[in-house]
Amino acid sequence: MRPDKPNILFLMSDEHRADVTGFEGNPVIRTPNLDRLAATGTVFRNAYTPSPICIPARQSMMAGQFPRTTGCESYGQDLRPGHMTFSRRLAQYGYQTVVSGKLHHMGTDQMQGWTKRLYGDMEVSPAFLESKEQSEFDKYARPSPKWSQAKEVMRSGIGKGPSVAHDRLTVEAALQFIDDYFNSTYYDREKIEPLLLKVSLLQPHYPYLTSEEKFTYYLNRVKTYSGESPFDHPFLSRMEVRPGTDASERELRRATAAYYGMVETIDEHYGTILRALTHAGQNLDDWIIVYTADHGEMLGQHGIWEKQKFFEASARVPLIIRYPGMFPEGKIVGQNVGLCDLFATLCELAGVPVPGGLDSRSLVPLLAGDDAAWDNEAVSQFRGRNLMIKRDHLKYHYYGPDMPEVLFDLQRNPEETVNFIGEPEYRERIDRFRRRAGELGFG
């Protein structure tokens, strides 16, 4: 019998490309723990980020609202203090909401509904301080220290980037919490509150650095996208890394190998968390377990690294939901869904009323095998002017009045190398996309 208020484990990574997983058929990567979750849970093969960049993606997921709705549309912004998030909603209904790791809040409300933060990126940008002295603040304002994508590729390989220590400490804090919460050998007190535990890692976000063992394992096994040409579009080709000019084939392969090593590392961390819960006497079949990432990674495809683009590599994310006591195991869902949909989903599974004003749809019908009423759409936005709408197998891009629209047909051209926007046979669908863009506040 499943509990009325099941415990929830929410595993999250940063910049994990969906097809660099064993459960999606990648023959090189080693992800045994995620593969087991996928084999005993439900995999959403067409899950999309609400924004292909960290902060808006994460805050939209937590708020169950598109970036345009939250007002958090680019880097350096944050949800308003007290904004409704799924952690806040579950806490209102009796859950202990605990997080270890990255949340990427920039504002003064560093909790945003979490009742406990164990470890992570708790840092307020001076831009959010109401009492700041603007003239002094402006003196020290500086552009981002981020260097070029080409330099990021060339510096990749063996090493310990800033994410290594962060993720190790994130996991250690979570392990200590699990022991204290479920065992409490000193006070010997049973915990009766339902728990939402989120473990949020930085890897495989660049810099592309991994251990020597993993790097040397992947170096001669991975393949690069060095033979691909940039897509003919002023935004989609922006920040190109040209093979043979900006970086050598060897450097591209080194970066790819390091990225694969980082993916394997997060899988090992998740396995450690799962074993700790089992060791503490928890039956994971009674838990809801979610795995996802904020966005993907281009990994050199179309000549582009990192994210920001509405290509599948950047906009599509891995998504697993495991709750074997309620839903069939080993299920694959092909409908288009978004990370915003997790808010309503977790509320329904936890028996918590869904608040109004959300862009979130419960995935429970899809988990149960009922897709008859599903609106097969996913939406992603970037920096206030760029919009992606995916409906069925068609993916429409809008970039404001100064750049051309794009239409990909993933059935005819899964490689996303052909723009079908001018083809007469798509005219009716394009008109529908344009009307929908207007409803979303674009165009």
C-alpha positions as a LaTeX table, in Angstrom:
\begin{tabular}{lrrr}
\hline
Residue & $x$ (\AA) & $y$ (\AA) & $z$ (\AA) \\
\hline
Met1 & 0.00 & 0.00 & 0.00 \\
Arg2 & 1.50 & 3.33 & $-1.01$ \\
Pro3 & 1.68 & 6.12 & 1.59 \\
Asp4 & $-0.79$ & 9.01 & 1.37 \\
Lys5 & 2.08 & 11.48 & 1.46 \\
Pro6 & 4.99 & 9.68 & $-0.21$ \\
Asn7 & 8.55 & 10.79 & 0.28 \\
Ile8 & 10.07 & 12.41 & $-2.80$ \\
Leu9 & 13.70 & 12.28 & $-3.96$ \\
Phe10 & 14.45 & 14.91 & $-6.61$ \\
Leu11 & 17.79 & 14.37 & $-8.33$ \\
Met12 & 19.03 & 17.14 & $-10.61$ \\
Ser13 & 22.14 & 17.91 & $-12.64$ \\
Asp14 & 23.28 & 20.87 & $-14.69$ \\
Glu15 & 23.70 & 20.83 & $-18.48$ \\
His16 & 23.11 & 17.10 & $-19.01$ \\
Arg17 & 22.47 & 16.32 & $-22.65$ \\
Ala18 & 19.62 & 13.80 & $-22.79$ \\
Asp19 & 21.23 & 11.38 & $-25.24$ \\
Val20 & 24.41 & 10.97 & $-23.17$ \\
Thr21 & 22.71 & 8.27 & $-21.09$ \\
Gly22 & 22.67 & 4.52 & $-21.29$ \\
Phe23 & 18.88 & 4.41 & $-21.12$ \\
Glu24 & 18.63 & 6.46 & $-24.33$ \\
Gly25 & 20.86 & 3.97 & $-26.11$ \\
Asn26 & 24.24 & 5.69 & $-25.92$ \\
Pro27 & 26.71 & 2.79 & $-26.30$ \\
Val28 & 29.69 & 4.58 & $-24.70$ \\
Ile29 & 28.51 & 6.31 & $-21.53$ \\
Arg30 & 28.37 & 4.41 & $-18.21$ \\
Thr31 & 25.24 & 5.44 & $-16.27$ \\
Pro32 & 24.11 & 2.28 & $-14.44$ \\
Asn33 & 22.21 & 4.04 & $-11.66$ \\
Leu34 & 20.18 & 6.28 & $-13.95$ \\
Asp35 & 19.61 & 3.29 & $-16.23$ \\
Arg36 & 18.11 & 1.32 & $-13.34$ \\
Leu37 & 15.80 & 4.21 & $-12.46$ \\
Ala38 & 14.74 & 4.38 & $-16.10$ \\
Ala39 & 14.18 & 0.63 & $-16.35$ \\
Thr40 & 11.92 & 0.64 & $-13.30$ \\
Gly41 & 10.29 & 4.03 & $-13.92$ \\
Thr42 & 8.98 & 6.18 & $-16.76$ \\
Val43 & 11.22 & 7.96 & $-19.25$ \\
Phe44 & 9.91 & 11.08 & $-20.97$ \\
Arg45 & 11.68 & 11.13 & $-24.33$ \\
Asn46 & 10.44 & 14.58 & $-25.33$ \\
Ala47 & 10.93 & 16.65 & $-22.19$ \\
Tyr48 & 12.03 & 20.25 & $-22.67$ \\
Thr49 & 13.52 & 22.98 & $-20.57$ \\
Pro50 & 11.47 & 26.18 & $-20.13$ \\
Ser51 & 14.68 & 28.06 & $-20.99$ \\
Pro52 & 18.03 & 26.80 & $-22.36$ \\
Ile53 & 20.03 & 28.68 & $-19.71$ \\
Cys54 & 20.45 & 27.96 & $-16.02$ \\
Ile55 & 18.61 & 30.55 & $-13.91$ \\
Pro56 & 15.35 & 30.97 & $-15.88$ \\
Ala57 & 15.14 & 27.20 & $-16.40$ \\
Arg58 & 15.51 & 26.42 & $-12.71$ \\
Gln59 & 13.19 & 29.13 & $-11.46$ \\
Ser60 & 10.51 & 28.31 & $-14.05$ \\
Met61 & 10.67 & 24.64 & $-13.06$ \\
Met62 & 10.28 & 25.48 & $-9.38$ \\
Ala63 & 7.48 & 28.00 & $-10.05$ \\
Gly64 & 5.62 & 25.86 & $-12.59$ \\
Gln65 & 5.48 & 28.93 & $-14.83$ \\
Phe66 & 7.11 & 30.04 & $-18.06$ \\
Pro67 & 9.90 & 32.65 & $-17.80$ \\
Arg68 & 7.60 & 35.34 & $-19.21$ \\
Thr69 & 5.15 & 34.59 & $-16.37$ \\
Thr70 & 7.74 & 34.63 & $-13.59$ \\
Gly71 & 9.59 & 37.69 & $-14.89$ \\
Cys72 & 12.83 & 35.71 & $-14.62$ \\
Glu73 & 13.92 & 35.57 & $-18.26$ \\
Ser74 & 17.71 & 35.80 & $-18.23$ \\
Tyr75 & 20.84 & 35.36 & $-16.15$ \\
Gly76 & 21.06 & 37.57 & $-13.04$ \\
Gln77 & 17.31 & 37.60 & $-12.37$ \\
Asp78 & 15.39 & 35.68 & $-9.72$ \\
Leu79 & 11.91 & 34.90 & $-8.49$ \\
Arg80 & 10.31 & 37.56 & $-6.34$ \\
Pro81 & 10.60 & 36.96 & $-2.56$ \\
Gly82 & 7.78 & 34.69 & $-1.45$ \\
His83 & 7.01 & 33.46 & $-4.98$ \\
Met84 & 5.05 & 30.21 & $-5.00$ \\
Thr85 & 7.29 & 27.22 & $-5.75$ \\
Phe86 & 6.57 & 23.51 & $-5.48$ \\
Ser87 & 8.86 & 23.33 & $-2.44$ \\
Arg88 & 6.84 & 26.08 & $-0.77$ \\
Arg89 & 3.55 & 24.44 & $-1.72$ \\
Leu90 & 4.53 & 21.04 & $-0.33$ \\
Ala91 & 5.87 & 22.69 & 2.84 \\
Gln92 & 2.48 & 24.35 & 3.31 \\
Tyr93 & 0.95 & 20.88 & 3.40 \\
Gly94 & 3.26 & 19.27 & 5.93 \\
Tyr95 & 6.34 & 18.27 & 3.95 \\
Gln96 & 9.86 & 18.80 & 5.16 \\
Thr97 & 11.45 & 20.34 & 2.05 \\
Val98 & 15.23 & 19.89 & 2.13 \\
Val99 & 17.80 & 20.67 & $-0.55$ \\
Ser100 & 21.51 & 20.13 & $-0.91$ \\
Gly101 & 23.30 & 21.70 & $-3.86$ \\
Lys102 & 22.66 & 24.22 & $-6.58$ \\
Leu103 & 19.50 & 26.34 & $-6.71$ \\
His104 & 21.01 & 29.41 & $-8.43$ \\
His105 & 18.97 & 32.02 & $-6.60$ \\
Met106 & 20.38 & 35.52 & $-6.97$ \\
Gly107 & 17.90 & 37.44 & $-4.82$ \\
Thr108 & 17.37 & 37.95 & $-1.11$ \\
Asp109 & 14.90 & 35.06 & $-0.72$ \\
Gln110 & 17.42 & 32.23 & $-0.66$ \\
Met111 & 14.96 & 29.65 & 0.66 \\
Gln112 & 12.03 & 30.00 & $-1.78$ \\
Gly113 & 9.99 & 27.45 & 0.13 \\
Trp114 & 12.74 & 25.08 & 1.24 \\
Thr115 & 12.59 & 24.46 & 4.98 \\
Lys116 & 16.27 & 23.47 & 5.12 \\
Arg117 & 19.26 & 24.12 & 2.86 \\
Leu118 & 22.17 & 21.83 & 3.63 \\
Tyr119 & 24.85 & 23.07 & 1.24 \\
Gly120 & 24.99 & 25.02 & $-1.96$ \\
Asp121 & 25.25 & 28.29 & $-3.79$ \\
Met122 & 23.69 & 30.61 & $-1.21$ \\
Glu123 & 24.84 & 33.99 & $-2.48$ \\
Val124 & 22.93 & 37.23 & $-3.00$ \\
Ser125 & 23.88 & 39.45 & $-5.91$ \\
Pro126 & 24.46 & 43.06 & $-4.77$ \\
Ala127 & 22.07 & 44.10 & $-7.52$ \\
Phe128 & 19.19 & 42.78 & $-5.38$ \\
Leu129 & 20.05 & 44.80 & $-2.29$ \\
Glu130 & 17.53 & 47.59 & $-1.86$ \\
Ser131 & 19.96 & 49.56 & 0.32 \\
Lys132 & 22.83 & 49.55 & $-2.17$ \\
Glu133 & 24.46 & 52.88 & $-2.99$ \\
Gln134 & 23.96 & 52.97 & $-6.75$ \\
Ser135 & 26.85 & 55.30 & $-7.55$ \\
Glu136 & 29.31 & 53.10 & $-5.66$ \\
Phe137 & 27.71 & 49.95 & $-7.05$ \\
Asp138 & 28.21 & 51.18 & $-10.62$ \\
Lys139 & 31.92 & 51.84 & $-10.03$ \\
Tyr140 & 32.60 & 48.17 & $-9.54$ \\
Ala141 & 30.13 & 46.72 & $-12.01$ \\
Arg142 & 31.95 & 44.61 & $-14.54$ \\
Pro143 & 31.11 & 42.35 & $-17.46$ \\
Ser144 & 30.94 & 38.61 & $-16.98$ \\
Pro145 & 34.40 & 37.03 & $-16.64$ \\
Lys146 & 33.28 & 34.14 & $-18.87$ \\
Trp147 & 35.72 & 33.50 & $-21.69$ \\
Ser148 & 35.00 & 32.13 & $-25.14$ \\
Gln149 & 33.61 & 28.69 & $-25.89$ \\
Ala150 & 36.77 & 27.91 & $-27.86$ \\
Lys151 & 38.93 & 28.58 & $-24.81$ \\
Glu152 & 36.59 & 26.43 & $-22.70$ \\
Val153 & 37.13 & 23.57 & $-25.12$ \\
Met154 & 40.90 & 24.03 & $-25.24$ \\
Arg155 & 41.22 & 24.01 & $-21.43$ \\
Ser156 & 39.33 & 20.73 & $-21.03$ \\
Gly157 & 40.75 & 17.37 & $-19.99$ \\
Ile158 & 42.01 & 15.94 & $-16.70$ \\
Gly159 & 41.50 & 18.06 & $-13.62$ \\
Lys160 & 39.25 & 19.21 & $-10.81$ \\
Gly161 & 36.99 & 22.04 & $-11.82$ \\
Pro162 & 34.94 & 24.00 & $-9.27$ \\
Ser163 & 32.05 & 21.58 & $-9.69$ \\
Val164 & 34.00 & 18.62 & $-8.27$ \\
Ala165 & 34.30 & 19.96 & $-4.72$ \\
His166 & 30.79 & 21.43 & $-4.87$ \\
Asp167 & 29.23 & 18.09 & $-5.81$ \\
Arg168 & 31.27 & 16.12 & $-3.28$ \\
Leu169 & 30.19 & 18.44 & $-0.46$ \\
Thr170 & 26.59 & 18.43 & $-1.75$ \\
Val171 & 26.48 & 14.64 & $-1.51$ \\
Glu172 & 28.25 & 14.51 & 1.86 \\
Ala173 & 25.72 & 16.95 & 3.33 \\
Ala174 & 22.84 & 14.91 & 1.91 \\
Leu175 & 24.28 & 11.67 & 3.32 \\
Gln176 & 24.60 & 13.22 & 6.79 \\
Phe177 & 21.04 & 14.49 & 6.57 \\
Ile178 & 19.70 & 11.07 & 5.52 \\
Asp179 & 21.41 & 9.44 & 8.49 \\
Asp180 & 20.14 & 12.06 & 10.92 \\
Tyr181 & 16.60 & 12.09 & 9.53 \\
Phe182 & 15.96 & 8.36 & 9.37 \\
Asn183 & 18.26 & 6.96 & 12.03 \\
Ser184 & 18.83 & 9.72 & 14.60 \\
Thr185 & 20.87 & 7.36 & 16.76 \\
Tyr186 & 21.63 & 10.05 & 19.33 \\
Tyr187 & 18.09 & 11.22 & 20.14 \\
Asp188 & 16.36 & 8.11 & 18.79 \\
Arg189 & 13.41 & 10.09 & 17.47 \\
Glu190 & 11.26 & 8.80 & 14.63 \\
Lys191 & 10.63 & 11.28 & 11.82 \\
Ile192 & 6.99 & 11.28 & 10.82 \\
Glu193 & 6.81 & 14.20 & 8.39 \\
Pro194 & 6.86 & 13.37 & 4.68 \\
Leu195 & 10.05 & 14.46 & 3.00 \\
Leu196 & 10.98 & 16.19 & $-0.25$ \\
Leu197 & 14.76 & 15.81 & $-0.61$ \\
Lys198 & 16.47 & 17.46 & $-3.56$ \\
Val199 & 20.10 & 16.70 & $-4.42$ \\
Ser200 & 21.23 & 19.17 & $-7.07$ \\
Leu201 & 24.67 & 18.79 & $-8.67$ \\
Leu202 & 26.77 & 21.16 & $-10.80$ \\
Gln203 & 28.24 & 18.57 & $-13.17$ \\
Pro204 & 28.37 & 18.02 & $-16.12$ \\
His205 & 28.37 & 21.84 & $-16.52$ \\
Tyr206 & 31.65 & 23.15 & $-17.95$ \\
Pro207 & 34.57 & 23.49 & $-17.32$ \\
Tyr208 & 35.00 & 20.12 & $-19.01$ \\
Leu209 & 37.29 & 18.41 & $-16.52$ \\
Thr210 & 37.24 & 14.90 & $-15.07$ \\
Ser211 & 39.44 & 12.30 & $-13.41$ \\
Glu212 & 42.31 & 10.64 & $-15.25$ \\
Glu213 & 40.63 & 7.23 & $-15.09$ \\
Lys214 & 37.41 & 8.48 & $-16.70$ \\
Phe215 & 39.18 & 10.73 & $-19.18$ \\
Thr216 & 41.43 & 7.96 & $-20.49$ \\
Tyr217 & 38.48 & 5.54 & $-20.64$ \\
Tyr218 & 36.41 & 7.85 & $-22.84$ \\
Leu219 & 39.11 & 9.59 & $-24.89$ \\
Asn220 & 39.36 & 6.98 & $-27.65$ \\
Arg221 & 35.71 & 5.90 & $-27.44$ \\
Val222 & 33.81 & 9.16 & $-27.93$ \\
Lys223 & 33.06 & 10.73 & $-31.28$ \\
Thr224 & 32.87 & 14.44 & $-32.00$ \\
Tyr225 & 30.57 & 16.51 & $-34.20$ \\
Ser226 & 33.52 & 18.11 & $-35.99$ \\
Gly227 & 32.13 & 17.25 & $-39.43$ \\
Glu228 & 28.97 & 19.34 & $-38.98$ \\
Ser229 & 28.46 & 22.79 & $-40.44$ \\
Pro230 & 26.89 & 25.67 & $-38.50$ \\
Phe231 & 23.20 & 26.21 & $-39.11$ \\
Asp232 & 22.51 & 29.17 & $-41.40$ \\
His233 & 20.86 & 31.50 & $-38.90$ \\
Pro234 & 22.22 & 34.63 & $-37.16$ \\
Phe235 & 21.40 & 33.35 & $-33.66$ \\
Leu236 & 21.72 & 29.59 & $-34.04$ \\
Ser237 & 25.22 & 29.96 & $-35.50$ \\
Arg238 & 26.36 & 32.51 & $-32.90$ \\
Met239 & 29.46 & 31.62 & $-30.82$ \\
Glu240 & 30.62 & 28.92 & $-33.21$ \\
Val241 & 33.78 & 26.92 & $-32.41$ \\
Arg242 & 35.30 & 26.12 & $-35.80$ \\
Pro243 & 37.01 & 22.71 & $-35.97$ \\
Gly244 & 40.58 & 23.04 & $-37.15$ \\
Thr245 & 40.55 & 26.80 & $-36.69$ \\
Asp246 & 39.34 & 27.63 & $-33.18$ \\
Ala247 & 40.07 & 24.17 & $-31.77$ \\
Ser248 & 41.68 & 21.02 & $-33.13$ \\
Glu249 & 39.93 & 17.69 & $-33.56$ \\
Arg250 & 42.00 & 16.38 & $-30.64$ \\
Glu251 & 40.86 & 19.25 & $-28.40$ \\
Leu252 & 37.23 & 18.66 & $-29.36$ \\
Arg253 & 37.60 & 15.00 & $-28.46$ \\
Arg254 & 39.28 & 15.84 & $-25.16$ \\
Ala255 & 36.36 & 18.11 & $-24.21$ \\
Thr256 & 33.84 & 15.44 & $-25.22$ \\
Ala257 & 35.65 & 12.77 & $-23.20$ \\
Ala258 & 35.79 & 15.01 & $-20.14$ \\
Tyr259 & 32.07 & 15.75 & $-20.47$ \\
Tyr260 & 31.28 & 12.04 & $-20.60$ \\
Gly261 & 33.42 & 11.53 & $-17.50$ \\
Met262 & 31.43 & 14.18 & $-15.66$ \\
Val263 & 28.16 & 12.47 & $-16.60$ \\
Glu264 & 29.50 & 9.20 & $-15.20$ \\
Thr265 & 30.49 & 11.05 & $-12.02$ \\
Ile266 & 26.98 & 12.35 & $-11.37$ \\
Asp267 & 25.64 & 8.86 & $-11.91$ \\
Glu268 & 28.02 & 7.58 & $-9.21$ \\
His269 & 26.85 & 10.33 & $-6.84$ \\
Tyr270 & 23.20 & 9.41 & $-7.36$ \\
Gly271 & 24.01 & 5.78 & $-6.69$ \\
Thr272 & 25.57 & 6.81 & $-3.37$ \\
Ile273 & 22.37 & 8.66 & $-2.38$ \\
Leu274 & 20.14 & 5.74 & $-3.35$ \\
Arg275 & 22.27 & 3.27 & $-1.38$ \\
Ala276 & 22.22 & 5.54 & 1.68 \\
Leu277 & 18.42 & 5.66 & 1.67 \\
Thr278 & 18.25 & 1.88 & 1.32 \\
His279 & 20.80 & 1.47 & 4.12 \\
Ala280 & 18.61 & 3.66 & 6.34 \\
Gly281 & 15.74 & 1.21 & 5.86 \\
Gln282 & 13.83 & 3.05 & 3.17 \\
Asn283 & 11.94 & 1.07 & 0.57 \\
Leu284 & 12.57 & 3.10 & $-2.57$ \\
Asp285 & 9.52 & 1.56 & $-4.21$ \\
Asp286 & 7.48 & 3.71 & $-1.81$ \\
Trp287 & 9.28 & 6.86 & $-2.91$ \\
Ile288 & 8.66 & 9.13 & $-5.87$ \\
Ile289 & 12.06 & 9.57 & $-7.54$ \\
Val290 & 12.61 & 12.23 & $-10.19$ \\
Tyr291 & 15.71 & 12.82 & $-12.27$ \\
Thr292 & 16.20 & 15.74 & $-14.63$ \\
Ala293 & 18.56 & 18.55 & $-15.67$ \\
Asp294 & 17.99 & 22.26 & $-16.22$ \\
His295 & 19.00 & 22.12 & $-19.92$ \\
Gly296 & 21.29 & 20.20 & $-22.25$ \\
Glu297 & 24.70 & 20.72 & $-23.87$ \\
Met298 & 25.44 & 21.23 & $-27.57$ \\
Leu299 & 28.78 & 19.39 & $-27.26$ \\
Gly300 & 29.96 & 20.77 & $-30.60$ \\
Gln301 & 26.91 & 19.80 & $-32.62$ \\
His302 & 26.23 & 22.37 & $-35.37$ \\
Gly303 & 29.59 & 23.83 & $-34.37$ \\
Ile304 & 28.20 & 25.11 & $-31.03$ \\
Trp305 & 29.15 & 24.29 & $-27.43$ \\
Glu306 & 27.30 & 24.87 & $-24.16$ \\
Lys307 & 23.60 & 25.84 & $-24.37$ \\
Gln308 & 21.24 & 28.78 & $-25.20$ \\
Lys309 & 19.98 & 27.23 & $-28.44$ \\
Phe310 & 16.65 & 25.57 & $-29.24$ \\
Phe311 & 18.35 & 22.60 & $-30.89$ \\
Glu312 & 17.43 & 19.25 & $-29.33$ \\
Ala313 & 20.87 & 18.91 & $-27.74$ \\
Ser314 & 20.38 & 22.10 & $-25.73$ \\
Ala315 & 16.61 & 22.34 & $-25.20$ \\
Arg316 & 15.70 & 18.69 & $-24.59$ \\
Val317 & 16.43 & 17.29 & $-21.13$ \\
Pro318 & 16.48 & 13.85 & $-19.53$ \\
Leu319 & 13.42 & 13.19 & $-17.39$ \\
Ile320 & 12.70 & 10.07 & $-15.35$ \\
Ile321 & 9.86 & 9.66 & $-12.86$ \\
Arg322 & 9.88 & 6.46 & $-10.84$ \\
Tyr323 & 6.97 & 5.41 & $-8.61$ \\
Pro324 & 6.57 & 1.67 & $-9.14$ \\
Gly325 & 3.90 & 1.31 & $-6.49$ \\
Met326 & 1.57 & 3.36 & $-8.66$ \\
Phe327 & 2.78 & 3.27 & $-12.27$ \\
Pro328 & 4.08 & 0.56 & $-14.63$ \\
Glu329 & 7.82 & 0.02 & $-14.87$ \\
Gly330 & 9.90 & 0.53 & $-17.99$ \\
Lys331 & 7.46 & 2.88 & $-19.69$ \\
Ile332 & 8.55 & 5.40 & $-22.36$ \\
Val333 & 6.38 & 8.47 & $-22.97$ \\
Gly334 & 6.74 & 10.21 & $-26.33$ \\
Gln335 & 4.49 & 13.22 & $-25.76$ \\
Asn336 & 5.98 & 16.71 & $-25.47$ \\
Val337 & 6.27 & 17.83 & $-21.86$ \\
Gly338 & 8.14 & 20.54 & $-19.97$ \\
Leu339 & 9.93 & 20.94 & $-16.67$ \\
Cys340 & 7.20 & 23.39 & $-15.64$ \\
Asp341 & 4.86 & 20.38 & $-15.56$ \\
Leu342 & 6.65 & 18.91 & $-12.54$ \\
Phe343 & 4.93 & 21.35 & $-10.13$ \\
Ala344 & 1.40 & 20.08 & $-10.82$ \\
Thr345 & 2.66 & 16.50 & $-11.06$ \\
Leu346 & 4.28 & 16.47 & $-7.63$ \\
Cys347 & 1.25 & 18.15 & $-6.09$ \\
Glu348 & $-1.11$ & 15.53 & $-7.48$ \\
Leu349 & 1.09 & 12.62 & $-6.43$ \\
Ala350 & 1.47 & 14.11 & $-2.94$ \\
Gly351 & $-2.25$ & 14.82 & $-2.53$ \\
Val352 & $-1.65$ & 18.58 & $-2.40$ \\
Pro353 & $-4.02$ & 21.07 & $-4.09$ \\
Val354 & $-2.48$ & 22.73 & $-7.15$ \\
Pro355 & $-2.48$ & 26.54 & $-6.79$ \\
Gly356 & $-3.84$ & 28.75 & $-9.54$ \\
Gly357 & $-1.85$ & 30.80 & $-12.00$ \\
Leu358 & 0.47 & 28.04 & $-13.17$ \\
Asp359 & 1.63 & 27.03 & $-16.64$ \\
Ser360 & 2.04 & 23.51 & $-15.23$ \\
Arg361 & 0.14 & 20.41 & $-16.30$ \\
Ser362 & 0.10 & 17.21 & $-14.29$ \\
Leu363 & 1.98 & 14.36 & $-15.95$ \\
Val364 & 0.01 & 11.78 & $-13.96$ \\
Pro365 & $-2.29$ & 10.86 & $-16.90$ \\
Leu366 & 0.78 & 10.18 & $-19.07$ \\
Leu367 & 2.39 & 8.17 & $-16.28$ \\
Ala368 & $-0.80$ & 6.11 & $-16.10$ \\
Gly369 & $-0.89$ & 5.56 & $-19.87$ \\
Asp370 & $-3.71$ & 7.97 & $-20.70$ \\
Asp371 & $-2.66$ & 10.49 & $-23.36$ \\
Ala372 & $-6.08$ & 11.10 & $-24.93$ \\
Ala373 & $-6.52$ & 14.62 & $-23.55$ \\
Trp374 & $-2.87$ & 15.67 & $-23.55$ \\
Asp375 & $-2.07$ & 18.95 & $-25.30$ \\
Asn376 & 1.07 & 17.81 & $-27.10$ \\
Glu377 & 3.04 & 21.04 & $-26.74$ \\
Ala378 & 6.25 & 22.17 & $-25.04$ \\
Val379 & 7.41 & 25.78 & $-24.71$ \\
Ser380 & 10.87 & 27.24 & $-24.15$ \\
Gln381 & 11.96 & 30.89 & $-23.95$ \\
Phe382 & 15.26 & 32.74 & $-23.85$ \\
Arg383 & 16.08 & 36.31 & $-22.85$ \\
Gly384 & 12.67 & 37.80 & $-23.43$ \\
Arg385 & 12.61 & 37.66 & $-27.22$ \\
Asn386 & 13.44 & 34.12 & $-28.34$ \\
Leu387 & 10.70 & 31.49 & $-28.27$ \\
Met388 & 10.42 & 27.79 & $-29.13$ \\
Ile389 & 7.12 & 25.95 & $-29.43$ \\
Lys390 & 7.19 & 22.22 & $-30.09$ \\
Arg391 & 3.93 & 20.61 & $-31.11$ \\
Asp392 & 3.91 & 16.98 & $-32.15$ \\
His393 & 7.05 & 16.57 & $-34.30$ \\
Leu394 & 7.28 & 20.21 & $-35.42$ \\
Lys395 & 9.45 & 22.76 & $-33.64$ \\
Tyr396 & 8.94 & 26.46 & $-34.29$ \\
His397 & 11.43 & 29.21 & $-33.36$ \\
Tyr398 & 10.67 & 32.93 & $-33.10$ \\
Tyr399 & 13.51 & 35.45 & $-32.70$ \\
Gly400 & 11.78 & 38.80 & $-32.85$ \\
Pro401 & 11.19 & 40.94 & $-35.94$ \\
Asp402 & 14.88 & 41.21 & $-36.88$ \\
Met403 & 15.75 & 37.55 & $-37.32$ \\
Pro404 & 14.15 & 34.83 & $-39.46$ \\
Glu405 & 11.80 & 32.26 & $-38.01$ \\
Val406 & 12.78 & 28.59 & $-38.02$ \\
Leu407 & 10.70 & 25.45 & $-38.40$ \\
Phe408 & 12.19 & 22.01 & $-37.83$ \\
Asp409 & 10.36 & 18.82 & $-38.74$ \\
Leu410 & 11.94 & 16.16 & $-36.52$ \\
Gln411 & 10.28 & 13.33 & $-38.44$ \\
Arg412 & 11.70 & 14.35 & $-41.82$ \\
Asn413 & 14.94 & 15.86 & $-40.53$ \\
Pro414 & 15.87 & 14.78 & $-36.97$ \\
Glu415 & 19.34 & 16.25 & $-37.50$ \\
Glu416 & 17.82 & 19.77 & $-37.52$ \\
Thr417 & 19.73 & 20.89 & $-40.60$ \\
Val418 & 16.79 & 22.04 & $-42.76$ \\
Asn419 & 14.56 & 25.05 & $-42.13$ \\
Phe420 & 11.05 & 24.29 & $-43.45$ \\
Ile421 & 9.60 & 27.72 & $-42.63$ \\
Gly422 & 9.05 & 28.62 & $-46.29$ \\
Glu423 & 7.53 & 25.32 & $-47.41$ \\
Pro424 & 3.87 & 25.72 & $-48.53$ \\
Glu425 & 2.76 & 22.44 & $-46.97$ \\
Tyr426 & 3.50 & 23.83 & $-43.49$ \\
Arg427 & 1.68 & 27.14 & $-43.95$ \\
Glu428 & $-1.36$ & 26.26 & $-41.83$ \\
Arg429 & 0.75 & 24.90 & $-39.00$ \\
Ile430 & 3.03 & 27.93 & $-39.09$ \\
Asp431 & 0.02 & 30.25 & $-38.81$ \\
Arg432 & $-1.06$ & 28.28 & $-35.76$ \\
Phe433 & 2.40 & 28.59 & $-34.23$ \\
Arg434 & 2.36 & 32.34 & $-34.83$ \\
Arg435 & $-1.01$ & 32.71 & $-33.12$ \\
Arg436 & 0.26 & 30.69 & $-30.18$ \\
Ala437 & 3.39 & 32.87 & $-29.98$ \\
Gly438 & 1.12 & 35.91 & $-29.72$ \\
Glu439 & $-0.83$ & 34.28 & $-26.89$ \\
Leu440 & 2.49 & 33.76 & $-25.07$ \\
Gly441 & 3.37 & 37.44 & $-25.47$ \\
Phe442 & 5.71 & 37.15 & $-28.47$ \\
Gly443 & 5.32 & 38.66 & $-31.90$ \\
\hline
\end{tabular}
